[in-house]
Amino acid sequence: MSNPAPISSSERIEEIDIIRGFALFGVLWLNLVAQSYTLAPDGVFDDLATAPLDAFIAPIAQLFVSGKAMTLFSLLFGYGFATIMSRLESRSSNANAIFLRRTAILFGFGLIHIWLIWIGDILHVYALMGFLLFLTRRWSDRSLLIFGLCLALFSQALLEAVLQYFYDDPFPWWSILDEGARRRFEVFQGSSYIAYVGELWRASWEEMWGAPDYVSYCTVTLGRFMLGAWIFRMGWMQRTNELRPSFQRWAVILICAGILLSLVNMRLYEINDSLAFAIDPLPHLVLALGYAAVIVSVSKSETIRRAMGGVAAVGRTALTNYLLQSVMYVFVLYGFGLGLLDKLGATLCLALALATFALQVLLSSWWVRRFRFGPMEWIWRSLTYGQRQPMRLIADRHS
């Protein structure tokens, strides 16, 4: 077996990087909207100059992006985990140890992120579910698909049914969440970063890990990971040129079905929010897969592929860009930065997301022309393999 090493630029599937880049934009946009609308007191955005436009933009975000971007990001993580495990097993007798060390390092990044930068961290969850995904590496394709679908689509509904059986609405921990949101708004609008970090620590224990919804968040994520790993096994993304007509047909089917399901679910939230929450994962998964199929379909055009090269660069450096987005939240939204949390309605959240992502496209495009990895990707890989990885592209040409 050859020595294990990170994937090279020539081995990357460009469509995967493009899909990941677009997913990261969706995550950025919805994180901004979620923070503004969950941390600010009720009615604070009603008098904004953008309020009439916000009333139009917010449902658009709910319909097309909310839940779908994170679903797509999770599918891609599962696909990436399976890719890495497959490569390691073919190149190293120490594949299991390397994979587990890589995942443990990601968990460490997640804890640093959630306790020092931003409460909405997903990295620690992805790492924990990565450990569980590791246990399925010998499962059959059929088992991976069935269990993945069950977890991704039904575990949230099952937990909701159990909670409805044992507790009356409103659930008792909702008051803890509401109290935490009010407390955080005051702390986050203050000028003390130390107080902010203290609140991150408190909220992570009391309101994230202490809430039953965290369990369903993890199980749904694991299901999506399993589906992403199953897609890798099917080899579809490795044969996009051959299968592009099939991607085009499925793109139409999935987009139409996903939009219809999302519209129905948005209406259902007005009637029975518990039922709507329980079936949320279905429209999220269908529309996320539709987006992926659309991107693969249009990537046949060389003109479009070149135009999306910057988005692909963001996708290649996704960990770095994800963390940079969190740094932006801290600087722009909170009181020890610009303090704009209560001034950003849905419209300005979209404008800020577009501006931030455009900057990330420019920086990432510049970076990948010169370096093999993003800065955080380089640290991650160097720690994983226990040696400093070559960073500059020129090092590849002389090695």
XYZ file of N, CA, C and O in Angstrom, residues 285-380:
384
model
N -34.950 17.268 2.174
C -34.132 16.296 1.458
C -34.429 16.304 -0.036
O -33.507 16.303 -0.861
N -35.704 16.338 -0.389
C -36.076 16.285 -1.805
C -35.532 17.499 -2.556
O -34.943 17.370 -3.635
N -35.716 18.691 -1.993
C -35.270 19.890 -2.688
C -33.744 20.002 -2.698
O -33.151 20.459 -3.683
N -33.097 19.562 -1.623
C -31.629 19.574 -1.598
C -31.061 18.680 -2.697
O -30.123 19.063 -3.410
N -31.624 17.493 -2.853
C -31.176 16.597 -3.919
C -31.476 17.208 -5.291
O -30.702 17.038 -6.239
N -32.586 17.918 -5.388
C -32.907 18.598 -6.643
C -31.882 19.648 -6.993
O -31.464 19.767 -8.162
N -31.455 20.425 -6.009
C -30.425 21.430 -6.262
C -29.141 20.779 -6.766
O -28.500 21.266 -7.709
N -28.751 19.675 -6.134
C -27.533 18.979 -6.561
C -27.670 18.489 -7.995
O -26.728 18.618 -8.793
N -28.834 17.937 -8.331
C -29.052 17.434 -9.685
C -29.017 18.568 -10.711
O -28.490 18.402 -11.827
N -29.570 19.726 -10.356
C -29.540 20.882 -11.262
C -28.101 21.314 -11.530
O -27.708 21.573 -12.682
N -27.303 21.408 -10.472
C -25.917 21.857 -10.629
C -25.132 20.893 -11.508
O -24.371 21.311 -12.394
N -25.318 19.586 -11.304
C -24.638 18.613 -12.156
C -25.119 18.760 -13.604
O -24.319 18.689 -14.544
N -26.410 18.987 -13.784
C -26.971 19.091 -15.130
C -26.395 20.267 -15.908
O -26.022 20.132 -17.077
N -26.324 21.429 -15.271
C -25.866 22.620 -15.984
C -24.347 22.671 -16.101
O -23.813 23.446 -16.893
N -23.658 21.843 -15.311
C -22.197 21.860 -15.345
C -21.632 21.242 -16.609
O -20.417 21.249 -16.817
N -22.476 20.716 -17.465
C -22.016 20.183 -18.748
C -21.414 21.278 -19.604
O -20.459 21.065 -20.356
N -21.958 22.492 -19.476
C -21.472 23.629 -20.260
C -20.143 24.129 -19.708
O -20.038 24.443 -18.518
N -19.149 24.207 -20.565
C -17.838 24.695 -20.138
C -17.916 26.147 -19.698
O -17.217 26.573 -18.768
N -18.786 26.928 -20.340
C -18.958 28.329 -19.957
C -19.492 28.438 -18.531
O -19.003 29.240 -17.724
N -20.483 27.622 -18.213
C -21.059 27.647 -16.873
C -20.050 27.144 -15.851
O -19.930 27.690 -14.744
N -19.294 26.113 -16.205
C -18.293 25.592 -15.275
C -17.255 26.659 -14.942
O -16.837 26.798 -13.791
N -16.820 27.409 -15.954
C -15.858 28.482 -15.695
C -16.477 29.566 -14.841
O -15.833 30.108 -13.933
N -17.754 29.891 -15.123
C -18.433 30.934 -14.350
C -18.584 30.539 -12.892
O -18.593 31.400 -11.997
N -18.701 29.249 -12.630
C -18.883 28.776 -11.258
C -17.571 28.353 -10.612
O -17.564 27.755 -9.531
N -16.455 28.686 -11.263
C -15.156 28.324 -10.704
C -14.910 28.939 -9.342
O -14.308 28.310 -8.471
N -15.376 30.172 -9.139
C -15.202 30.816 -7.841
C -16.011 30.138 -6.752
O -15.558 30.008 -5.604
N -17.232 29.680 -7.106
C -18.054 28.945 -6.142
C -17.376 27.625 -5.790
O -17.367 27.207 -4.627
N -16.789 26.975 -6.799
C -16.053 25.737 -6.544
C -14.870 25.984 -5.617
O -14.550 25.152 -4.758
N -14.210 27.123 -5.769
C -13.079 27.454 -4.888
C -13.539 27.595 -3.443
O -12.846 27.167 -2.514
N -14.710 28.193 -3.237
C -15.273 28.268 -1.884
C -15.537 26.865 -1.353
O -15.257 26.553 -0.195
N -16.079 25.997 -2.216
C -16.349 24.627 -1.802
C -15.093 23.851 -1.472
O -15.097 23.005 -0.568
N -14.011 24.130 -2.160
C -12.743 23.445 -1.874
C -12.180 23.861 -0.517
O -11.427 23.113 0.104
N -12.491 25.032 -0.080
C -11.993 25.558 1.203
C -13.164 25.778 2.165
O -13.242 26.786 2.857
N -14.080 24.812 2.211
C -15.341 24.984 2.934
C -15.147 25.180 4.431
O -15.836 26.003 5.042
N -14.231 24.442 5.048
C -14.036 24.582 6.492
C -13.554 25.989 6.829
O -14.080 26.636 7.748
N -12.563 26.470 6.096
C -12.067 27.829 6.326
C -13.171 28.856 6.141
O -13.360 29.755 6.971
N -13.934 28.721 5.062
C -14.982 29.699 4.774
C -16.126 29.615 5.768
O -16.718 30.643 6.133
N -16.461 28.427 6.227
C -17.501 28.279 7.243
C -17.103 29.017 8.517
O -17.910 29.747 9.117
N -15.864 28.845 8.951
C -15.397 29.514 10.164
C -15.267 31.020 9.956
O -15.558 31.806 10.870
N -14.856 31.445 8.773
C -14.792 32.879 8.487
C -16.173 33.518 8.539
O -16.323 34.667 8.976
N -17.175 32.791 8.095
C -18.536 33.316 8.197
C -18.917 33.550 9.655
O -19.545 34.559 9.987
N -18.526 32.642 10.525
C -18.821 32.819 11.949
C -18.118 34.045 12.514
O -18.686 34.783 13.322
N -16.876 34.269 12.100
C -16.151 35.461 12.531
C -16.888 36.712 12.056
O -16.990 37.713 12.781
N -17.433 36.653 10.844
C -18.207 37.785 10.336
C -19.435 38.047 11.200
O -19.766 39.193 11.508
N -20.155 36.965 11.599
C -21.318 37.151 12.465
C -20.930 37.928 13.722
O -21.611 38.877 14.129
N -19.845 37.486 14.347
C -19.404 38.102 15.595
C -19.081 39.579 15.394
O -19.479 40.436 16.193
N -18.382 39.889 14.309
C -17.955 41.270 14.068
C -19.123 42.166 13.684
O -19.238 43.299 14.156
N -20.025 41.681 12.840
C -21.089 42.527 12.296
C -22.283 42.623 13.241
O -22.852 43.705 13.414
N -22.655 41.518 13.869
C -23.930 41.484 14.575
C -23.860 41.940 16.027
O -24.810 42.559 16.522
N -22.774 41.677 16.721
C -22.778 41.796 18.175
C -22.163 43.105 18.659
O -21.444 43.778 17.942
N -22.453 43.413 19.932
C -22.162 44.730 20.476
C -20.690 45.064 20.547
O -20.320 46.244 20.485
N -19.811 44.072 20.701
C -18.380 44.363 20.721
C -17.821 44.467 19.312
O -16.622 44.632 19.124
N -18.716 44.371 18.321
C -18.375 44.653 16.923
C -19.215 45.819 16.443
O -19.283 46.863 17.087
N -19.895 45.649 15.314
C -20.732 46.721 14.767
C -22.109 46.787 15.417
O -22.798 47.798 15.280
N -22.549 45.712 16.048
C -23.817 45.737 16.780
C -25.038 45.912 15.910
O -25.982 46.614 16.293
N -25.090 45.234 14.756
C -26.200 45.415 13.814
C -27.296 44.362 13.950
O -28.172 44.278 13.097
N -27.264 43.569 15.010
C -28.188 42.452 15.143
C -29.642 42.868 14.999
O -30.435 42.196 14.321
N -30.030 43.979 15.627
C -31.434 44.386 15.609
C -31.765 45.323 14.463
O -32.843 45.915 14.427
N -30.865 45.441 13.513
C -31.084 46.335 12.368
C -31.140 45.591 11.044
O -31.362 46.190 9.996
N -30.922 44.269 11.088
C -30.863 43.484 9.859
C -32.127 42.649 9.700
O -32.253 41.571 10.283
N -33.065 43.163 8.907
C -34.211 42.360 8.521
C -33.808 41.364 7.446
O -32.634 41.257 7.062
N -34.782 40.619 6.921
C -34.487 39.569 5.947
C -33.788 40.113 4.704
O -32.903 39.459 4.144
N -34.141 41.310 4.275
C -33.547 41.877 3.061
C -32.072 42.192 3.263
O -31.227 41.838 2.428
N -31.747 42.866 4.366
C -30.351 43.196 4.617
C -29.533 41.958 4.959
O -28.329 41.915 4.681
N -30.173 40.943 5.535
C -29.474 39.678 5.753
C -29.050 39.069 4.420
O -27.930 38.571 4.276
N -29.952 39.116 3.443
C -29.614 38.607 2.114
C -28.508 39.441 1.482
O -27.561 38.894 0.899
N -28.601 40.761 1.603
C -27.565 41.632 1.022
C -26.208 41.355 1.672
O -25.182 41.287 0.981
N -26.187 41.205 2.988
C -24.940 40.922 3.685
C -24.398 39.548 3.299
O -23.183 39.376 3.120
N -25.289 38.573 3.143
C -24.856 37.237 2.726
C -24.243 37.276 1.333
O -23.198 36.655 1.080
N -24.859 37.999 0.416
C -24.334 38.101 -0.947
C -22.976 38.796 -0.964
O -22.047 38.355 -1.660
N -22.850 39.872 -0.193
C -21.579 40.600 -0.153
C -20.479 39.739 0.465
O -19.348 39.691 -0.035
N -20.811 39.046 1.560
C -19.823 38.195 2.213
C -19.395 37.055 1.308
O -18.200 36.743 1.184
N -20.371 36.435 0.656
C -20.048 35.302 -0.214
C -19.244 35.755 -1.428
O -18.330 35.052 -1.870
N -19.573 36.925 -1.980
C -18.795 37.441 -3.112
C -17.343 37.648 -2.714
O -16.419 37.326 -3.480
N -17.125 38.172 -1.515
C -15.764 38.337 -1.022
C -15.080 36.983 -0.844
O -13.901 36.822 -1.182
N -15.815 36.011 -0.346
C -15.233 34.682 -0.184
C -14.894 34.045 -1.528
O -13.892 33.335 -1.656
N -15.717 34.292 -2.533
C -15.419 33.788 -3.876
C -14.107 34.374 -4.388
O -13.245 33.659 -4.915
N -13.944 35.682 -4.230
C -12.717 36.339 -4.696
C -11.491 35.830 -3.943
O -10.470 35.481 -4.557
N -11.584 35.781 -2.617
C -10.440 35.341 -1.821
C -10.118 33.872 -2.063
O -8.947 33.491 -2.179
N -11.147 33.046 -2.147
C -10.929 31.616 -2.351
C -10.344 31.340 -3.727
O -9.467 30.473 -3.874
N -10.803 32.075 -4.740
C -10.265 31.895 -6.094
C -8.784 32.250 -6.132
O -7.975 31.540 -6.755
N -8.436 33.341 -5.480
C -7.027 33.737 -5.403
C -6.219 32.681 -4.667
O -5.113 32.322 -5.082
N -6.792 32.170 -3.580
C -6.050 31.238 -2.727
C -5.776 29.906 -3.430
O -4.650 29.405 -3.395
N -6.798 29.321 -4.067
C -6.627 27.977 -4.630
C -5.722 27.975 -5.855
O -5.248 26.913 -6.277
N -5.485 29.148 -6.428
C -4.509 29.211 -7.526
C -3.086 29.114 -7.009
O -2.157 28.882 -7.798
N -2.903 29.290 -5.726
C -1.556 29.338 -5.146
C -1.291 28.244 -4.117
O -0.132 27.893 -3.886
N -2.348 27.718 -3.511
C -2.163 26.785 -2.410
C -3.024 25.538 -2.598
O -4.091 25.597 -3.212
N -2.564 24.447 -2.045
C -3.264 23.178 -2.164
C -4.522 23.131 -1.306
O -5.507 22.496 -1.683
N -4.480 23.760 -0.149
C -5.586 23.700 0.806
C -5.893 25.089 1.343
O -5.048 25.984 1.309
N -7.114 25.229 1.901
C -7.395 26.409 2.694
C -6.599 26.356 3.984
O -6.111 25.286 4.381
N -6.448 27.466 4.679
C -5.643 27.476 5.916
C -6.107 26.456 6.956
O -5.295 25.718 7.514
N -7.412 26.398 7.227
C -7.907 25.446 8.216
C -7.830 24.018 7.698
O -7.571 23.079 8.469
N -8.055 23.842 6.406
C -7.915 22.507 5.811
C -6.480 22.013 5.947
O -6.239 20.820 6.214
N -5.526 22.926 5.777
C -4.111 22.550 5.911
C -3.795 22.124 7.347
O -3.112 21.117 7.575
N -4.276 22.888 8.326
C -4.057 22.526 9.727
C -4.694 21.163 10.019
O -4.076 20.289 10.665
N -5.912 20.973 9.556
C -6.641 19.724 9.782
C -5.875 18.529 9.211
O -5.669 17.517 9.884
